[in-house]
Short mmCIF file of C-alpha atoms and ligand atoms in Angstrom, two decimals:
data_model
loop_
_atom_site.label_atom_id
_atom_site.label_comp_id
_atom_site.label_asym_id
_atom_site.label_seq_id
_atom_site.Cartn_x
_atom_site.Cartn_y
_atom_site.Cartn_z
CA MET J 160 -9.01 -15.95 -19.89
CA ASN J 161 -5.65 -15.37 -18.26
CA SER J 162 -4.11 -18.77 -18.82
CA PRO J 163 -0.38 -18.60 -19.45
CA ILE J 164 0.95 -20.17 -22.59
CA LEU J 165 2.76 -23.40 -21.87
CA LEU J 166 6.46 -22.84 -21.52
CA GLN J 167 9.03 -25.01 -19.82
CA PRO J 168 9.48 -24.10 -16.13
CA ASP J 169 13.09 -23.12 -16.71
CA GLU J 170 11.96 -20.51 -19.19
CA THR J 171 10.58 -18.30 -16.47
CA PHE J 172 12.47 -15.28 -15.23
CA ILE J 173 12.36 -13.19 -12.10
CA LEU J 174 11.11 -9.63 -12.29
CA ASN J 175 11.69 -7.34 -9.40
CA VAL J 176 9.01 -4.68 -8.97
CA GLY J 177 10.01 -1.99 -6.56
CA PRO J 178 11.01 -1.21 -3.90
CA GLN J 179 10.59 2.18 -5.56
CA HIS J 180 8.14 1.42 -8.28
CA PRO J 181 6.09 4.52 -9.03
CA ALA J 182 2.87 2.53 -9.24
CA THR J 183 3.04 1.31 -5.69
CA HIS J 184 3.04 4.62 -3.75
CA GLY J 185 5.40 3.52 -1.06
CA VAL J 186 8.23 1.18 -0.60
CA LEU J 187 6.82 -2.19 -1.46
CA ARG J 188 8.75 -4.82 -3.35
CA VAL J 189 7.12 -7.54 -5.38
CA LYS J 190 9.24 -10.44 -6.58
CA MET J 191 7.49 -11.86 -9.62
CA GLU J 192 8.29 -15.03 -11.43
CA MET J 193 7.24 -14.34 -14.99
CA ASN J 194 6.47 -16.51 -17.93
CA GLY J 195 6.52 -14.09 -20.78
CA GLU J 196 4.01 -11.44 -19.79
CA TYR J 197 2.20 -13.75 -17.41
CA ILE J 198 2.84 -14.03 -13.70
CA VAL J 199 3.61 -17.52 -12.49
CA ASN J 200 4.29 -16.63 -8.92
CA ALA J 201 4.49 -13.44 -6.95
CA GLU J 202 5.82 -12.69 -3.55
CA THR J 203 5.29 -9.38 -1.81
CA VAL J 204 8.16 -8.27 0.36
CA ILE J 205 7.28 -5.77 3.05
CA GLY J 206 8.97 -4.10 5.97
CA TYR J 207 11.05 -1.40 4.28
CA ILE J 208 9.53 1.29 6.43
CA HIS J 209 8.88 -0.59 9.59
CA ARG J 210 8.90 1.93 12.43
CA MET J 211 7.97 -0.22 15.42
CA HIS J 212 4.72 1.55 16.17
CA GLU J 213 3.54 -1.31 18.36
CA LYS J 214 6.72 -1.25 20.42
CA MET J 215 6.48 2.52 20.70
CA GLY J 216 2.97 1.98 22.02
CA GLU J 217 4.41 -0.02 24.88
CA LEU J 218 7.16 2.44 25.66
CA LYS J 219 5.18 5.67 25.54
CA THR J 220 2.42 6.79 27.85
CA TYR J 221 -1.10 6.89 26.44
CA PRO J 222 -1.19 10.60 25.50
CA GLN J 223 2.32 10.42 24.07
CA PHE J 224 1.24 7.71 21.65
CA LEU J 225 -1.65 9.76 20.24
CA MET J 226 0.29 11.21 17.35
CA ASN J 227 1.71 7.85 16.22
CA LEU J 228 -1.61 6.64 14.90
CA SER J 229 -1.81 9.33 12.26
CA ARG J 230 1.63 8.30 11.01
CA MET J 231 0.40 4.86 10.08
CA ASP J 232 -1.83 5.83 7.21
CA TYR J 233 -0.93 9.24 5.90
CA LEU J 234 -4.03 9.52 3.71
CA GLY J 235 -6.78 8.64 6.14
CA ALA J 236 -5.08 9.46 9.42
CA LEU J 237 -8.09 10.48 11.47
CA GLY J 238 -9.79 7.08 11.25
CA TYR J 239 -6.88 5.46 13.02
CA SER J 240 -6.75 8.06 15.76
CA HIS J 241 -10.47 7.55 16.20
CA GLY J 242 -9.97 3.86 16.95
CA HIS J 243 -7.24 4.60 19.44
CA VAL J 244 -9.12 7.24 21.41
CA LEU J 245 -12.30 5.15 21.44
CA LEU J 246 -10.38 2.20 22.82
CA VAL J 247 -8.63 4.10 25.58
CA GLU J 248 -11.87 5.86 26.49
CA LYS J 249 -13.66 2.53 26.68
CA ALA J 250 -10.88 1.07 28.81
CA SER J 251 -10.68 3.91 31.28
CA GLY J 252 -14.38 4.77 31.30
CA ILE J 253 -14.13 8.31 29.98
CA VAL J 254 -17.42 9.72 28.74
CA VAL J 255 -17.13 11.84 25.62
CA PRO J 256 -19.45 14.83 25.12
CA GLU J 257 -21.89 14.37 22.27
CA ARG J 258 -20.66 17.34 20.31
CA ALA J 259 -17.14 15.95 20.30
CA GLU J 260 -18.33 12.61 18.93
CA TYR J 261 -20.27 14.31 16.15
CA ILE J 262 -17.31 16.43 15.17
CA ARG J 263 -15.12 13.34 15.20
CA ALA J 264 -17.46 11.53 12.85
CA ILE J 265 -17.64 14.53 10.49
CA MET J 266 -13.87 14.85 10.45
CA VAL J 267 -13.30 11.14 9.89
CA GLU J 268 -15.73 11.12 6.99
CA LEU J 269 -14.15 14.18 5.40
CA ASN J 270 -10.81 12.51 5.77
CA ARG J 271 -12.20 9.36 4.18
CA ILE J 272 -13.36 11.37 1.16
CA ALA J 273 -9.93 12.98 0.89
CA SER J 274 -8.32 9.57 1.03
CA HIS J 275 -10.62 8.08 -1.58
CA LEU J 276 -10.06 11.07 -3.84
CA PHE J 277 -6.34 10.60 -3.70
CA TRP J 278 -6.72 6.90 -4.35
CA PHE J 279 -9.00 7.67 -7.30
CA GLY J 280 -6.45 10.01 -8.86
CA ALA J 281 -3.50 7.72 -8.25
CA PHE J 282 -5.37 4.66 -9.46
CA VAL J 283 -6.33 6.28 -12.75
CA MET J 284 -2.77 7.52 -13.09
CA ASP J 285 -1.52 3.95 -12.68
CA LEU J 286 -3.71 3.10 -15.62
CA GLY J 287 -2.26 5.92 -17.66
CA GLY J 288 -4.69 8.82 -17.25
CA PHE J 289 -3.15 11.90 -15.75
CA SER J 290 -5.81 14.65 -15.64
CA PRO J 291 -8.21 12.94 -13.17
CA LEU J 292 -5.45 13.10 -10.57
CA MET J 293 -5.28 16.87 -10.91
CA TYR J 294 -9.04 17.26 -10.60
CA ALA J 295 -9.16 14.92 -7.62
CA LEU J 296 -6.35 16.78 -5.89
CA GLN J 297 -8.16 20.05 -6.42
CA ASP J 298 -11.21 18.72 -4.59
CA ARG J 299 -9.06 17.11 -1.95
CA GLU J 300 -7.35 20.44 -1.38
CA HIS J 301 -10.66 21.89 -0.20
CA ILE J 302 -10.92 19.19 2.44
CA LEU J 303 -7.32 19.62 3.52
CA ASP J 304 -7.83 23.38 3.85
CA MET J 305 -10.89 22.81 6.02
CA LEU J 306 -9.10 20.30 8.19
CA GLU J 307 -6.02 22.49 8.43
CA ALA J 308 -8.05 25.44 9.64
CA VAL J 309 -9.42 23.33 12.49
CA THR J 310 -6.67 20.88 13.37
CA GLY J 311 -3.58 22.85 12.43
CA SER J 312 -2.09 20.19 10.18
CA ARG J 313 -2.82 18.91 6.72
CA LEU J 314 -1.94 15.25 6.75
CA THR J 315 -0.70 13.84 10.03
CA TYR J 316 -3.35 15.21 12.31
CA CYS J 317 -3.16 14.97 16.05
CA TYR J 318 -6.67 16.22 16.68
CA PHE J 319 -8.49 13.76 18.92
CA ARG J 320 -7.84 13.69 22.63
CA PHE J 321 -8.93 11.20 25.25
CA GLY J 322 -12.34 12.52 26.17
CA GLY J 323 -12.78 14.89 23.28
CA LEU J 324 -10.96 17.11 20.85
CA TYR J 325 -7.99 19.41 20.64
CA ASN J 326 -10.16 22.38 19.71
CA ASP J 327 -13.65 23.19 18.54
CA VAL J 328 -14.85 23.79 15.00
CA ASP J 329 -15.87 27.34 14.11
CA ASP J 330 -18.56 28.76 11.86
CA ASP J 331 -16.10 29.10 8.99
CA PHE J 332 -15.60 25.37 9.02
CA ILE J 333 -19.31 24.66 9.02
CA THR J 334 -19.92 27.05 6.12
CA ALA J 335 -16.99 25.60 4.18
CA ALA J 336 -18.19 22.05 4.77
CA ARG J 337 -21.70 22.92 3.68
CA GLN J 338 -20.39 24.51 0.52
CA PHE J 339 -18.16 21.56 -0.13
CA ILE J 340 -20.95 18.96 -0.25
CA PRO J 341 -22.72 20.19 -3.44
CA ARG J 342 -19.36 20.92 -5.01
CA MET J 343 -18.20 17.37 -4.41
CA ARG J 344 -21.45 15.93 -5.75
CA LYS J 345 -20.94 17.91 -8.95
CA SER J 346 -17.38 16.67 -9.19
CA MET J 347 -18.51 13.09 -8.75
CA LYS J 348 -20.70 13.43 -11.80
CA LYS J 349 -17.71 14.78 -13.67
CA TYR J 350 -15.53 11.86 -12.57
CA HIS J 351 -18.11 9.32 -13.62
CA LYS J 352 -18.36 10.93 -17.04
CA LEU J 353 -14.63 11.33 -17.42
CA VAL J 354 -13.38 8.06 -15.98
CA THR J 355 -16.08 5.51 -15.21
CA GLY J 356 -17.56 5.74 -18.69
CA ASN J 357 -14.22 5.68 -20.44
CA ILE J 358 -13.88 2.63 -22.64
CA ILE J 359 -10.15 2.13 -22.09
CA PHE J 360 -10.63 2.31 -18.35
CA ARG J 361 -13.48 -0.18 -18.40
CA LYS J 362 -11.66 -2.59 -20.67
CA ARG J 363 -8.75 -2.68 -18.28
CA LEU J 364 -10.86 -3.38 -15.22
CA GLU J 365 -13.99 -5.24 -16.18
CA GLY J 366 -13.70 -8.92 -15.40
CA ILE J 367 -10.06 -8.53 -14.39
CA ALA J 368 -8.70 -9.94 -11.15
CA PRO J 369 -11.78 -11.70 -9.82
CA LEU J 370 -11.61 -12.20 -6.08
CA SER J 371 -13.91 -14.81 -4.66
CA LYS J 372 -15.71 -14.34 -1.37
CA GLU J 373 -13.79 -17.28 0.02
CA MET J 374 -10.46 -15.72 -0.82
CA CYS J 375 -11.48 -12.45 0.87
CA ARG J 376 -12.52 -14.38 3.96
CA LYS J 377 -9.36 -16.47 3.93
CA TYR J 378 -7.11 -13.43 4.00
CA GLY J 379 -9.34 -11.31 6.19
CA ALA J 380 -9.86 -8.66 3.55
CA SER J 381 -12.12 -5.72 4.35
CA SER J 382 -13.08 -2.34 2.86
CA ALA J 383 -13.87 -2.12 -0.84
CA VAL J 384 -11.91 -5.30 -1.51
CA ALA J 385 -14.46 -7.38 0.42
CA ARG J 386 -17.45 -5.23 -0.51
CA GLY J 387 -16.55 -5.47 -4.19
CA SER J 388 -16.77 -9.24 -3.81
CA GLY J 389 -20.26 -9.18 -2.39
CA ILE J 390 -19.41 -9.29 1.31
CA ASN J 391 -21.63 -6.81 3.06
CA PHE J 392 -19.41 -5.88 5.95
CA ASP J 393 -18.76 -2.44 7.30
CA VAL J 394 -17.72 -1.97 10.92
CA ARG J 395 -19.79 1.21 11.09
CA LYS J 396 -22.91 -0.90 10.49
CA ASN J 397 -21.98 -4.31 11.85
CA GLU J 398 -20.31 -3.27 15.09
CA PRO J 399 -21.56 0.29 15.46
CA TYR J 400 -19.40 2.68 17.43
CA SER J 401 -19.32 6.40 18.13
CA VAL J 402 -22.43 8.16 16.78
CA TYR J 403 -22.71 6.17 13.56
CA PRO J 404 -26.03 4.52 14.53
CA GLU J 405 -27.56 8.03 14.39
CA PHE J 406 -26.75 8.41 10.71
CA ASP J 407 -28.67 7.10 7.77
CA PHE J 408 -26.24 5.76 5.20
CA ASP J 409 -25.85 2.70 3.00
CA VAL J 410 -23.00 0.30 2.52
CA PRO J 411 -22.29 -0.04 -1.20
CA VAL J 412 -21.80 -3.68 -2.16
CA TYR J 413 -21.03 -5.02 -5.64
CA HIS J 414 -21.11 -8.65 -6.65
CA GLU J 415 -18.93 -8.56 -9.77
CA CYS J 416 -15.76 -9.28 -7.75
CA ASP J 417 -13.54 -7.59 -10.36
CA SER J 418 -11.33 -4.51 -10.20
CA LEU J 419 -14.16 -2.34 -11.50
CA ALA J 420 -16.39 -3.44 -8.61
CA ARG J 421 -13.78 -2.33 -6.12
CA TYR J 422 -13.52 0.98 -7.92
CA MET J 423 -17.28 1.45 -7.88
CA VAL J 424 -17.52 0.68 -4.15
CA ARG J 425 -15.07 3.43 -3.30
CA MET J 426 -16.73 5.93 -5.61
CA ASP J 427 -20.10 5.19 -3.99
CA GLU J 428 -18.57 5.46 -0.57
CA ILE J 429 -17.66 9.06 -1.25
CA GLU J 430 -21.35 9.82 -1.70
CA GLN J 431 -22.24 7.95 1.50
CA SER J 432 -19.59 9.87 3.42
CA LEU J 433 -21.04 13.10 2.06
CA ARG J 434 -24.41 12.03 3.39
CA ILE J 435 -22.93 11.40 6.83
CA VAL J 436 -21.19 14.79 6.83
CA GLU J 437 -24.44 16.48 5.80
CA GLN J 438 -26.45 14.80 8.55
CA GLY J 439 -23.69 15.42 11.06
CA LEU J 440 -23.72 19.13 10.31
CA ASP J 441 -27.51 19.23 10.62
CA LYS J 442 -27.56 17.38 13.90
CA LEU J 443 -24.44 18.91 15.41
CA PRO J 444 -25.34 19.56 19.06
CA GLY J 445 -23.90 22.40 21.11
CA GLY J 446 -21.99 21.95 24.31
CA PRO J 447 -18.45 21.29 25.39
CA ILE J 448 -15.89 19.34 23.41
CA MET J 449 -14.08 17.99 26.43
CA PRO J 450 -15.59 16.39 29.54
CA ASP J 451 -15.96 18.73 32.52
CA LYS J 452 -13.33 16.86 34.43
CA LYS J 453 -10.46 16.58 32.03
CA PRO J 454 -8.83 13.19 32.56
CA LYS J 455 -5.41 13.97 33.96
CA LEU J 456 -3.52 10.73 34.20
CA ILE J 457 -4.65 7.94 31.91
CA LYS J 458 -4.27 4.56 33.59
CA PRO J 459 -6.81 2.03 32.34
CA PRO J 460 -7.59 -0.76 34.81
CA VAL J 461 -6.04 -4.18 34.27
CA GLY J 462 -7.72 -5.90 31.37
CA ASP J 463 -7.86 -6.76 27.73
CA TYR J 464 -9.69 -4.35 25.40
CA TYR J 465 -10.44 -4.27 21.71
CA GLN J 466 -11.92 -1.72 19.34
CA ALA J 467 -12.50 -1.97 15.61
CA VAL J 468 -13.24 0.99 13.36
CA GLU J 469 -13.88 1.37 9.66
CA THR J 470 -11.10 3.46 8.21
CA ALA J 471 -10.72 4.49 4.60
CA ARG J 472 -8.70 1.34 4.04
CA GLY J 473 -10.88 -1.17 5.85
CA SER J 474 -11.47 -2.43 9.33
CA PHE J 475 -8.72 -1.35 11.64
CA GLY J 476 -8.53 -3.17 14.93
CA ILE J 477 -6.61 -2.13 17.97
CA ARG J 478 -6.14 -4.29 21.02
CA LEU J 479 -4.84 -3.10 24.32
CA VAL J 480 -3.65 -5.20 27.21
CA SER J 481 -3.29 -3.04 30.26
CA ASP J 482 -1.48 -3.90 33.46
CA GLY J 483 -2.83 -0.81 35.12
CA GLY J 484 0.30 1.24 34.49
CA LYS J 485 1.02 4.49 32.69
CA ASN J 486 2.00 2.61 29.52
CA PRO J 487 0.12 -0.20 27.80
CA TYR J 488 1.45 -3.67 28.45
CA ARG J 489 0.79 -4.54 24.83
CA LEU J 490 -0.76 -2.64 21.96
CA LYS J 491 -1.60 -4.61 18.87
CA LEU J 492 -2.54 -2.79 15.69
CA ARG J 493 -4.46 -4.80 13.14
CA SER J 494 -3.79 -3.11 9.85
CA PRO J 495 -6.43 -3.56 7.14
CA THR J 496 -4.11 -3.13 4.16
CA TYR J 497 -1.84 -5.83 5.51
CA SER J 498 -4.63 -8.35 4.99
CA ASN J 499 -5.81 -6.78 1.75
CA MET J 500 -2.34 -6.90 0.27
CA HIS J 501 -1.56 -10.50 1.09
CA LEU J 502 -4.20 -11.85 -1.20
CA PHE J 503 -2.24 -10.31 -4.06
CA ASP J 504 0.28 -13.20 -4.03
CA GLU J 505 -2.37 -15.78 -4.66
CA ALA J 506 -4.79 -13.78 -6.77
CA CYS J 507 -2.32 -12.52 -9.36
CA ARG J 508 -1.14 -15.96 -10.51
CA GLY J 509 -1.76 -16.33 -14.22
CA MET J 510 -2.50 -12.66 -14.65
CA MET J 511 -0.77 -10.39 -17.12
CA ILE J 512 1.59 -7.95 -15.48
CA MET J 513 -0.30 -4.81 -16.44
CA ASP J 514 -3.53 -6.30 -15.12
CA ALA J 515 -1.76 -7.18 -11.90
CA LEU J 516 -0.61 -3.58 -11.44
CA ALA J 517 -4.15 -2.36 -12.07
CA PHE J 518 -5.34 -4.94 -9.57
CA MET J 519 -2.82 -3.73 -7.03
CA GLY J 520 -4.09 -0.19 -7.54
CA SER J 521 -7.62 -1.37 -6.86
CA LEU J 522 -6.53 -2.73 -3.48
CA ASP J 523 -5.69 0.82 -2.34
CA LEU J 524 -2.43 0.03 -0.58
CA VAL J 525 -0.78 2.48 1.75
CA ILE J 526 2.57 0.93 2.51
CA PRO J 527 3.49 2.73 5.77
CA GLU J 528 0.27 1.33 7.13
CA ILE J 529 1.27 -2.23 6.26
CA ASP J 530 4.74 -1.90 7.70
CA ARG J 531 3.73 0.09 10.78
CA MET Q 182 -21.56 -7.96 -35.22
CA VAL Q 183 -23.98 -5.25 -34.14
CA ALA Q 184 -22.57 -5.42 -30.63
CA TYR Q 185 -19.09 -5.00 -32.05
CA PHE Q 186 -19.93 -1.78 -33.86
CA THR Q 187 -22.03 -0.45 -30.98
CA GLU Q 188 -19.04 -0.94 -28.74
CA ILE Q 189 -16.76 0.93 -31.09
CA PHE Q 190 -19.28 3.73 -31.33
CA THR Q 191 -20.00 4.04 -27.57
CA GLY Q 192 -16.30 3.63 -26.85
CA LEU Q 193 -15.39 6.48 -29.13
CA MET Q 194 -18.19 8.59 -27.68
CA SER Q 195 -16.88 8.00 -24.17
CA LEU Q 196 -13.45 9.24 -25.25
CA PHE Q 197 -14.95 12.39 -26.76
CA ILE Q 198 -17.01 13.05 -23.63
CA GLY Q 199 -13.82 12.76 -21.57
CA MET Q 200 -11.95 15.09 -23.89
CA GLY Q 201 -14.83 17.56 -23.70
CA ILE Q 202 -14.43 17.68 -19.92
CA THR Q 203 -10.69 18.24 -20.05
CA PHE Q 204 -11.25 20.89 -22.72
CA LYS Q 205 -13.70 22.74 -20.47
CA GLU Q 206 -11.34 22.48 -17.52
CA PHE Q 207 -8.58 23.94 -19.64
CA PHE Q 208 -10.31 27.32 -19.68
CA LYS Q 209 -11.11 27.42 -15.99
CA PRO Q 210 -9.15 29.90 -13.89
CA THR Q 211 -5.88 28.79 -12.34
CA VAL Q 212 -6.21 27.53 -8.79
CA THR Q 213 -2.55 27.07 -7.91
CA VAL Q 214 -0.13 29.74 -6.75
CA SER Q 215 3.36 29.91 -8.15
CA TYR Q 216 5.35 29.40 -5.02
CA PRO Q 217 7.84 30.89 -4.05
CA TYR Q 218 6.86 34.06 -5.95
CA GLU Q 219 3.43 33.98 -4.38
CA THR Q 220 2.69 32.54 -0.97
CA LEU Q 221 -0.45 31.85 0.98
CA THR Q 222 -1.06 33.07 4.49
CA MET Q 223 -1.07 30.25 6.97
CA SER Q 224 -4.32 29.54 8.76
CA ALA Q 225 -4.62 30.83 12.30
CA ARG Q 226 -4.24 27.40 13.85
CA TYR Q 227 -1.37 26.28 11.66
CA ARG Q 228 1.18 24.35 13.66
CA GLY Q 229 4.76 25.20 12.92
CA HIS Q 230 7.60 24.49 15.33
CA ILE Q 231 7.10 25.84 18.82
CA GLU Q 232 8.18 29.25 19.96
CA LEU Q 233 8.41 31.09 23.27
CA VAL Q 234 5.78 33.68 24.08
CA GLU Q 235 6.95 36.98 25.46
CA ASN Q 236 5.36 39.04 28.17
CA GLU Q 237 5.13 42.86 28.21
CA GLU Q 238 8.78 43.29 29.12
CA GLY Q 239 9.85 41.10 26.25
CA ASN Q 240 10.94 38.25 28.48
CA SER Q 241 9.74 34.69 28.37
CA GLN Q 242 6.75 33.79 30.49
CA CYS Q 243 8.21 30.40 31.26
CA VAL Q 244 8.57 29.45 34.93
CA VAL Q 245 10.82 26.45 34.20
CA CYS Q 246 8.41 23.86 35.57
CA GLY Q 247 9.57 21.30 33.02
CA LEU Q 248 6.13 19.94 32.21
CA CYS Q 249 6.59 20.42 28.47
CA GLU Q 250 9.88 18.55 28.62
CA LYS Q 251 8.09 15.61 30.27
CA ALA Q 252 5.07 15.69 27.97
CA CYS Q 253 7.07 15.50 24.78
CA PRO Q 254 6.92 12.00 23.30
CA SER Q 255 10.23 12.35 21.51
CA ASP Q 256 12.41 14.21 24.03
CA CYS Q 257 12.82 17.23 21.80
CA ILE Q 258 12.92 19.81 24.53
CA THR Q 259 15.86 20.56 26.80
CA LEU Q 260 15.54 23.46 29.15
CA ALA Q 261 17.33 24.93 32.11
CA GLY Q 262 16.72 27.77 34.48
CA GLU Q 263 18.15 29.34 37.57
CA LYS Q 264 17.02 31.53 40.39
CA PRO Q 265 18.53 34.98 40.11
CA GLU Q 266 19.97 36.36 43.30
CA GLY Q 267 17.25 37.89 45.37
CA GLY Q 268 14.60 36.77 42.91
CA LYS Q 269 11.78 34.41 43.86
CA LYS Q 270 10.92 32.83 40.54
CA LYS Q 271 13.18 30.77 38.36
CA VAL Q 272 14.29 32.40 35.12
CA LEU Q 273 14.74 30.53 31.90
CA THR Q 274 18.35 30.36 30.76
CA LYS Q 275 18.19 27.77 28.04
CA TYR Q 276 15.41 26.38 25.86
CA MET Q 277 16.55 24.07 23.10
CA LEU Q 278 14.23 22.42 20.61
CA ASP Q 279 15.47 19.49 18.57
CA PHE Q 280 13.20 19.89 15.58
CA THR Q 281 14.62 16.82 13.83
CA LYS Q 282 12.57 14.66 16.16
CA CYS Q 283 9.53 16.86 16.69
CA SER Q 284 6.26 15.55 15.30
CA LEU Q 285 4.28 18.74 15.94
CA CYS Q 286 1.88 16.86 18.15
CA GLY Q 287 1.22 19.82 20.40
CA SER Q 288 1.61 17.99 23.72
CA CYS Q 289 4.11 20.58 24.92
CA VAL Q 290 1.84 23.54 24.16
CA GLU Q 291 -1.12 21.85 25.83
CA SER Q 292 0.84 20.85 28.91
CA CYS Q 293 2.02 24.39 29.59
CA SER Q 294 -0.42 26.05 31.97
CA PHE Q 295 1.40 29.38 31.76
CA GLY Q 296 0.91 29.99 28.05
CA ALA Q 297 4.64 30.25 27.62
CA ILE Q 298 4.93 28.38 24.33
CA THR Q 299 2.95 28.52 21.13
CA PHE Q 300 3.14 27.32 17.54
CA SER Q 301 4.94 29.52 15.04
CA LYS Q 302 3.82 29.97 11.44
CA GLU Q 303 7.20 28.99 10.07
CA TYR Q 304 7.23 26.52 7.21
CA ASN Q 305 10.20 27.45 5.04
CA LEU Q 306 12.59 25.18 6.82
CA ALA Q 307 14.62 23.40 4.17
CA SER Q 308 18.27 22.86 4.90
CA THR Q 309 21.06 20.47 4.06
CA LYS Q 310 22.52 20.52 7.57
CA LYS Q 311 21.02 18.69 10.51
CA GLU Q 312 22.38 21.31 12.92
CA ASP Q 313 20.08 23.91 11.41
CA PHE Q 314 17.17 22.22 13.11
CA TYR Q 315 18.45 22.53 16.66
CA PHE Q 316 16.67 25.71 17.60
CA ASP Q 317 17.68 27.89 20.49
CA LEU Q 318 14.26 29.32 21.25
CA LEU Q 319 15.55 31.81 23.80
CA LYS Q 320 17.91 33.28 21.24
CA ARG Q 321 15.08 33.47 18.72
CA LEU Q 322 13.00 35.35 21.25
CA GLU Q 323 15.79 37.84 21.82
CA GLU Q 324 16.28 38.26 18.08
CA ARG Q 325 12.61 39.00 17.66
CA ASN Q 326 12.84 41.72 20.28
CA THR Q 327 15.79 43.52 18.77
S1 SF4 L 234 5.15 19.44 19.38
FE1 SF4 L 234 5.20 17.40 20.33
S2 SF4 L 234 7.08 16.46 19.55
FE2 SF4 L 234 7.23 18.65 19.13
S3 SF4 L 234 8.35 19.49 20.87
FE3 SF4 L 234 6.16 19.68 21.34
S4 SF4 L 234 5.65 17.83 22.48
FE4 SF4 L 234 7.62 17.46 21.46
S1 SF4 L 235 5.51 23.92 30.57
FE1 SF4 L 235 5.54 26.11 30.07
S2 SF4 L 235 6.24 27.09 31.95
FE2 SF4 L 235 6.69 24.91 32.16
S3 SF4 L 235 8.82 24.72 31.43
FE3 SF4 L 235 7.50 24.33 29.67
S4 SF4 L 235 7.29 26.34 28.67
FE4 SF4 L 235 8.06 26.72 30.71
#
């Protein structure tokens, strides 16, 4: 389908996309060798907003590093903090009260919905439709208001603590969250009518940018990129952590492997997250949100620890090597978008440029998270 | 051939359905506020930059223990204090916040066991000069009292 017309190799030209291209939501540069409208070769250039988070992890004490995690992915910040606190708790043997874990799961899922909503709006905008972004942002605003009322910030939360939470949720939050669920379900119907059914939208995604299972495995892709290619992998199910085993939810998997499949996975995930929030609110136990004996000085024993979590962007892994000191000896952050993005170079060969940009949108890239 | 015309028909329908939704939305009430003419009240837990808390006499409650200074991941806080003659407790003489580096993490507020600092509700903080973000919190406290 996407076979380039035969031109002489010296008839290709170089097209520089970015570093400030509006369709890439961040500072990513793609060097494309073009043959007419077809891509012959593409090379993604990253690192424009490298902030040395891993090095900072070594230099700062454990509590001081808490806020860094939410600066990695500004859309789904809580998922990353969740991985970090779980890891340090595992390493230093801190037991988290049940209520705190439930609240964490609810918050992470709400944050995931907010992230997916933003992606949905931005993705459709990349394809040329503006109004869905406005509707998505309106729904997202409800989540941000709820999270702000509890955590104090709207985007770069610093809410989780080792052992528990910064502060408890109140009744207002619970009422707001309960009201939000039916509202969101109604909106989802609207989005499916407005966007999913739209012929222009479908024509631009259906059968475009097929990603084979092998390619996803080769690059270590996760999230909707892998699940849209028929790989049933979700850390919440496969390596359960926190209170996720208590919840009844499905992992949406599509086998079409195209951009539309990736879109559908994320849209279905919103519904699954709503289910988790609903069950979490029903089951929310009482009790403290911090352990009785607040851990004072965090000094995990010597060892090598790893924790993976499913964030809005895929499986985020964090590895800690401790030498028993106040700071980690080494803190490695495995960023999911980093792997998801790198298959772009290979997958977009022979694609038309507008399809490639739609494909890039379907990967849901958050550049600060790649650069770290 | 039939498939071709069905596609044109369903395609057109899908566009009309979409337009119907945007048309309905058009008549829904406005949900945005026209800032800066209207503003929203900040939520109770909103985290602005930190501020000193005053006691009944209008002085700072700080005992100059320096824990907040140590807890800050980005070295934003510089403080100094001295013992007044005849007094037992140290009195705060300087409390500088370098807001250019602050990430509003809240470590300082949590580390203070005397409730001497809290988050303000300030968010209108645009400026073209870096110096505008070096806050003298003690001076701000005095200004609030006068
Ligand atoms: S909020 Fe965090 S970064 Fe800001 S002054 Fe306090 S401890 Fe430092
Ligand atoms: S921790 Fe509290 S009492 Fe101690 S120096 Fe800081 S503000 Fe003052």
